[in-house]
Short mmCIF file of C-alpha atoms in Angstrom, two decimals:
data_model
loop_
_atom_site.label_atom_id
_atom_site.label_comp_id
_atom_site.label_asym_id
_atom_site.label_seq_id
_atom_site.Cartn_x
_atom_site.Cartn_y
_atom_site.Cartn_z
CA MET Q 572 17.29 1.40 -4.83
CA ALA Q 573 15.69 -2.01 -5.95
CA ALA Q 574 17.44 -3.61 -8.99
CA PRO Q 575 16.04 -2.29 -12.01
CA SER Q 576 14.36 -5.47 -13.34
CA SER Q 577 11.81 -4.89 -10.24
CA GLY Q 578 10.30 -1.70 -11.81
CA LEU Q 579 10.04 -0.33 -8.70
CA ARG Q 580 12.22 2.46 -7.17
CA ARG Q 581 12.92 1.53 -3.36
CA LEU Q 582 15.00 3.92 -0.33
CA SER Q 583 15.87 0.81 2.16
CA LEU Q 584 16.96 2.51 5.09
CA GLY Q 585 18.18 1.03 8.64
CA GLU Q 586 16.14 2.95 11.40
CA VAL Q 587 13.91 6.53 11.06
CA THR Q 588 11.85 8.31 12.42
CA SER Q 589 8.70 7.15 10.23
CA THR Q 590 9.03 5.79 6.67
CA ASN Q 591 6.10 8.46 6.06
CA SER Q 592 8.33 11.71 6.93
CA ILE Q 593 11.02 10.41 4.49
CA ALA Q 594 8.82 10.15 1.83
CA LEU Q 595 6.92 13.73 2.17
CA GLU Q 596 10.76 14.87 2.77
CA ALA Q 597 11.76 13.30 -0.42
CA ALA Q 598 8.61 14.99 -1.98
CA ARG Q 599 9.95 18.00 -0.92
CA SER Q 600 13.11 17.57 -2.47
CA GLY Q 601 11.30 17.35 -6.10
CA ASP Q 602 11.20 13.33 -6.04
CA PRO Q 603 8.80 12.82 -8.96
CA GLY Q 604 7.52 9.11 -7.04
CA PRO Q 605 6.41 6.84 -7.38
CA LEU Q 606 9.03 5.80 -4.66
CA TRP Q 607 9.38 3.26 -1.82
CA VAL Q 608 10.70 3.95 1.60
CA THR Q 609 11.10 0.82 3.90
CA ALA Q 610 12.56 0.65 7.06
CA GLU Q 611 14.20 -2.11 9.65
CA ARG Q 612 12.83 0.23 12.19
CA GLN Q 613 11.19 3.81 13.10
CA SER Q 614 11.51 5.56 16.16
CA ALA Q 615 8.13 7.70 16.01
CA GLY Q 616 5.67 5.12 13.81
CA ARG Q 617 2.25 6.54 13.90
CA GLY Q 618 -0.98 5.69 13.05
CA ARG Q 619 -4.41 7.38 12.55
CA ARG Q 620 -5.33 10.24 14.47
CA GLY Q 621 -1.93 10.85 15.76
CA ARG Q 622 -1.67 7.84 17.78
CA SER Q 623 1.91 5.68 18.14
CA TRP Q 624 2.76 2.59 16.33
CA ALA Q 625 5.02 0.09 17.80
CA SER Q 626 8.08 -0.63 14.94
CA GLU Q 627 10.70 -2.69 16.44
CA ARG Q 628 12.88 -4.61 14.10
CA GLY Q 629 11.01 -7.79 12.72
CA ASN Q 630 8.09 -6.69 10.98
CA LEU Q 631 7.57 -4.66 7.55
CA TYR Q 632 7.75 -0.69 7.14
CA ALA Q 633 7.03 0.51 4.18
CA SER Q 634 5.65 4.10 2.27
CA LEU Q 635 4.55 4.70 -0.99
CA LEU Q 636 5.43 8.00 -2.17
CA THR Q 637 3.36 9.35 -4.83
CA ILE Q 638 2.65 12.48 -6.59
CA ASP Q 639 -1.01 13.63 -7.82
CA PRO Q 640 -2.14 10.37 -7.77
CA ALA Q 641 -6.09 10.90 -8.84
CA PRO Q 642 -7.83 14.28 -8.44
CA LEU Q 643 -8.35 15.72 -5.57
CA GLU Q 644 -12.39 14.71 -5.59
CA HIS Q 645 -11.23 11.39 -5.70
CA LEU Q 646 -7.76 11.15 -3.23
CA SER Q 647 -10.24 10.30 -0.08
CA LYS Q 648 -11.04 7.21 -1.79
CA LEU Q 649 -7.48 6.24 -1.76
CA PRO Q 650 -7.50 4.15 1.85
CA LEU Q 651 -10.39 1.73 0.91
CA VAL Q 652 -7.88 1.20 -2.55
CA ALA Q 653 -4.69 0.84 -0.29
CA SER Q 654 -6.23 -1.72 2.37
CA LEU Q 655 -7.50 -3.43 -0.61
CA GLY Q 656 -4.37 -3.62 -2.38
CA ILE Q 657 -2.47 -4.67 0.70
CA ARG Q 658 -5.16 -7.29 1.79
CA ASP Q 659 -4.89 -8.76 -1.68
CA GLY Q 660 -1.07 -8.49 -1.90
CA LEU Q 661 -0.84 -10.41 2.01
CA ALA Q 662 -3.33 -13.19 1.17
CA ARG Q 663 -1.06 -14.30 -1.37
CA LEU Q 664 1.36 -15.57 1.23
CA LEU Q 665 -0.96 -17.27 3.40
CA PRO Q 666 -2.31 -20.73 3.09
CA ASP Q 667 -5.77 -19.64 4.17
CA ARG Q 668 -6.49 -16.45 1.80
CA SER Q 669 -10.18 -15.67 3.00
CA ALA Q 670 -8.92 -15.61 6.56
CA VAL Q 671 -7.44 -12.16 5.31
CA ALA Q 672 -9.93 -9.51 5.06
CA VAL Q 673 -10.37 -5.06 5.42
CA LYS Q 674 -12.09 -3.59 8.03
CA TRP Q 675 -13.06 0.19 7.49
CA PRO Q 676 -11.52 2.26 7.01
CA ASN Q 677 -8.57 0.91 5.96
CA ASP Q 678 -7.48 -2.02 8.34
CA VAL Q 679 -6.08 -5.45 7.48
CA LEU Q 680 -7.08 -8.25 9.52
CA ILE Q 681 -6.32 -11.76 9.36
CA GLY Q 682 -8.59 -14.29 11.14
CA GLY Q 683 -10.33 -11.28 13.10
CA ALA Q 684 -7.31 -9.62 14.25
CA LYS Q 685 -5.67 -6.68 13.04
CA ALA Q 686 -2.15 -7.46 11.07
CA VAL Q 687 -1.33 -3.95 9.23
CA GLY Q 688 -2.23 -0.48 10.15
CA ILE Q 689 -2.30 1.90 7.56
CA LEU Q 690 -1.85 5.35 7.31
CA LEU Q 691 -2.40 7.72 4.24
CA GLU Q 692 -0.70 11.40 4.41
CA SER Q 693 -0.75 14.27 1.88
CA GLU Q 694 0.83 17.44 1.06
CA ARG Q 695 0.36 20.15 -1.55
CA LEU Q 696 3.74 21.20 -2.63
CA PRO Q 697 5.01 24.39 -3.38
CA ASP Q 698 4.72 23.85 -7.57
CA GLY Q 699 0.86 23.12 -6.84
CA ARG Q 700 0.95 19.05 -7.17
CA MET Q 701 -0.06 16.73 -4.21
CA ALA Q 702 2.14 14.57 -2.69
CA VAL Q 703 0.06 11.50 -1.03
CA VAL Q 704 2.25 8.99 1.04
CA ILE Q 705 0.82 5.50 1.62
CA GLY Q 706 2.31 4.17 4.68
CA CYS Q 707 1.64 0.77 6.43
CA GLY Q 708 3.14 -1.30 8.83
CA VAL Q 709 2.70 -4.82 8.95
CA ASN Q 710 3.16 -7.76 11.84
CA VAL Q 711 5.31 -10.13 10.10
CA SER Q 712 7.00 -12.37 12.78
CA LEU Q 713 6.42 -9.55 15.72
CA ILE Q 714 2.94 -8.72 17.63
CA PRO Q 715 3.28 -5.27 19.38
CA ASP Q 716 2.39 -5.82 23.31
CA GLU Q 717 -0.36 -3.99 25.29
CA ALA Q 718 -2.68 -3.31 22.10
CA PRO Q 719 -6.26 -2.32 22.88
CA TYR Q 720 -7.64 -4.58 20.54
CA PRO Q 721 -6.97 -7.99 19.19
CA VAL Q 722 -3.53 -8.50 17.19
CA THR Q 723 -1.84 -11.15 14.81
CA SER Q 724 1.19 -11.44 12.76
CA LEU Q 725 1.75 -13.45 9.77
CA ALA Q 726 3.67 -16.14 11.32
CA ARG Q 727 1.10 -16.96 13.62
CA GLU Q 728 -1.08 -17.06 10.91
CA GLY Q 729 0.48 -19.36 9.09
CA ALA Q 730 3.59 -17.69 7.03
CA PRO Q 731 6.48 -18.50 9.27
CA ASP Q 732 9.73 -17.71 8.19
CA LEU Q 733 9.03 -15.01 5.21
CA ALA Q 734 11.86 -12.55 4.23
CA LEU Q 735 10.93 -9.07 4.39
CA ASP Q 736 11.72 -8.84 1.40
CA THR Q 737 8.98 -11.16 0.02
CA VAL Q 738 6.72 -9.79 2.29
CA PHE Q 739 7.54 -5.67 0.58
CA GLY Q 740 6.98 -7.80 -2.56
CA ALA Q 741 3.74 -9.06 -1.74
CA VAL Q 742 2.68 -5.59 -0.48
CA ALA Q 743 4.27 -3.65 -3.44
CA GLY Q 744 2.75 -5.86 -5.92
CA GLY Q 745 -0.96 -6.10 -4.15
CA LEU Q 746 -0.92 -2.25 -4.23
CA ALA Q 747 0.28 -1.17 -7.68
CA ASP Q 748 -2.30 -3.70 -9.18
CA ALA Q 749 -5.06 -1.83 -6.79
CA LEU Q 750 -4.35 1.99 -8.05
CA SER Q 751 -4.06 0.32 -11.27
CA ARG Q 752 -7.45 -0.78 -11.27
CA PHE Q 753 -8.60 2.26 -9.40
CA ASP Q 754 -7.17 4.13 -12.27
CA ARG Q 755 -7.43 7.94 -10.75
CA GLY Q 756 -10.36 7.61 -9.31
CA ARG Q 757 -12.28 6.08 -12.88
CA GLY Q 758 -12.35 2.72 -11.51
CA PHE Q 759 -13.58 3.22 -7.86
CA ASP Q 760 -17.01 1.33 -8.41
CA ALA Q 761 -15.35 -1.69 -8.57
CA VAL Q 762 -12.49 -1.32 -6.25
CA ARG Q 763 -15.95 -0.17 -3.67
CA ARG Q 764 -17.54 -3.93 -4.44
CA GLU Q 765 -14.14 -5.56 -4.41
CA TRP Q 766 -13.61 -4.51 -1.05
CA LEU Q 767 -16.95 -4.96 0.22
CA GLY Q 768 -16.73 -8.68 -1.06
CA VAL Q 769 -13.80 -9.27 1.76
CA ALA Q 770 -14.98 -6.96 4.07
CA VAL Q 771 -15.68 -7.74 7.87
CA GLY Q 772 -18.78 -6.38 9.44
CA VAL Q 773 -21.47 -5.46 6.48
CA GLY Q 774 -24.49 -5.76 7.88
CA ALA Q 775 -23.24 -5.94 11.22
CA ASP Q 776 -24.53 -3.52 14.27
CA CYS Q 777 -21.36 -1.28 15.04
CA ARG Q 778 -20.63 2.26 16.69
CA VAL Q 779 -18.29 4.53 14.78
CA ALA Q 780 -16.65 7.12 17.33
CA MET Q 781 -15.79 10.37 15.20
CA ALA Q 782 -14.01 13.01 16.61
CA ASP Q 783 -17.21 14.97 17.85
CA ARG Q 784 -19.87 12.45 18.57
CA THR Q 785 -20.40 8.49 18.62
CA LEU Q 786 -22.83 6.92 16.46
CA THR Q 787 -24.74 3.46 16.74
CA GLY Q 788 -26.50 1.69 13.97
CA ARG Q 789 -26.13 -0.68 11.01
CA PHE Q 790 -22.94 -1.14 8.80
CA GLU Q 791 -25.20 -0.97 5.74
CA ALA Q 792 -22.67 -0.19 2.95
CA LEU Q 793 -20.16 2.06 1.25
CA ASP Q 794 -21.55 4.84 -1.06
CA GLU Q 795 -20.08 5.90 -3.97
CA ASP Q 796 -17.41 8.00 -2.55
CA GLY Q 797 -16.32 4.65 -0.25
CA ARG Q 798 -17.87 6.42 2.58
CA LEU Q 799 -19.62 4.29 5.50
CA ILE Q 800 -23.41 4.15 5.38
CA LEU Q 801 -24.72 3.67 8.90
CA LEU Q 802 -28.65 2.73 9.38
CA ARG Q 803 -29.57 4.43 12.48
CA ASP Q 804 -32.53 2.98 14.81
CA ASP Q 805 -34.65 5.84 13.43
CA ALA Q 806 -34.41 4.20 10.11
CA THR Q 807 -32.07 7.39 8.92
CA ARG Q 808 -28.81 6.84 7.00
CA THR Q 809 -25.87 8.62 7.95
CA ALA Q 810 -22.69 8.75 5.91
CA ILE Q 811 -19.81 8.75 7.60
CA SER Q 812 -16.37 9.65 5.54
CA ALA Q 813 -13.64 9.01 9.10
CA GLY Q 814 -13.63 7.29 12.71
CA ASP Q 815 -13.15 4.17 14.17
CA LEU Q 816 -15.45 1.33 13.64
CA PHE Q 817 -16.08 -1.16 16.35
CA PHE Q 818 -18.71 -4.20 15.86
CA LEU Q 819 -21.23 -5.06 18.81
CA GLU Q 820 -20.95 -8.86 17.75
CA ALA Q 821 -17.68 -10.82 17.99
CA ASP Q 822 -18.66 -12.72 14.73
CA ALA Q 823 -18.75 -9.34 12.81
CA ARG Q 824 -15.11 -9.36 12.28
CA LYS Q 825 -15.35 -12.38 9.93
CA ALA Q 826 -15.64 -11.49 6.17
CA PRO Q 827 -18.37 -12.94 4.37
CA SER Q 828 -17.68 -15.85 2.22
CA ASP Q 829 -20.06 -14.30 -0.82
CA PHE Q 830 -21.37 -10.68 -0.38
CA ALA Q 831 -23.17 -8.86 -3.61
CA ALA Q 832 -22.28 -5.15 -2.62
CA PRO Q 833 -25.74 -3.19 -2.67
CA ALA Q 834 -26.82 -0.15 -4.83
CA ALA Q 835 -25.14 3.28 -3.07
CA THR Q 836 -27.87 4.69 -1.26
CA THR Q 837 -29.61 8.13 -0.93
CA ASN Q 838 -31.36 10.44 1.75
CA LEU Q 839 -28.71 10.97 3.53
CA ASP Q 840 -28.62 13.21 6.66
#
């Protein structure tokens, strides 16, 4: 466990299947959370939609177990909260903080390339409480081979020789701050504005691949529930809760230097 002075409960392991799985097992065993689980390597790391996540030694693999972090109607907003918090924490470690951005729904980019993958998983416990695990893999010194998109690492982006504990401290601190501002959903409007201020592609043409269809249009905003608002060619707006976002122009992967969040849109299909 972490030293008491850190204020964090942490289970630090060597090789595991996945830190998310260990955290969920802890919840089933009655752990009250919050509890961090970290590992040197994952043998079965996973990303969104069941994708595998390369998890060799040299990078950070960490999961935060929380119990009932917000009412049910606010849980879908946690991916945005998590990406903003982790982004903010990592930005403190880099010489150019403005290069660190978020990409909907929950990626963290540095210089337009993916540096962090985030996966949230939840499970209803027998006593009715909801266990929510926020897992992340941070490319510290290693960059996965054969990724289908641009990837990078903290070392490549100007922060070489970082100790994993230093990176963990930044991630844990940034996430704790974001969850505090989120305030179990009561502070999401402010979090939403902050997220948009460091997001890539707002106002850019894009396509969103969902489980049952792919839509194209312009990334107009986030609504009050954190859904992506896609402005279609026929001037209709679609609110999208989950999907893979692809930009049609390379420069859309850069975060805006100054962005004022638009008001939430209405008249959605």
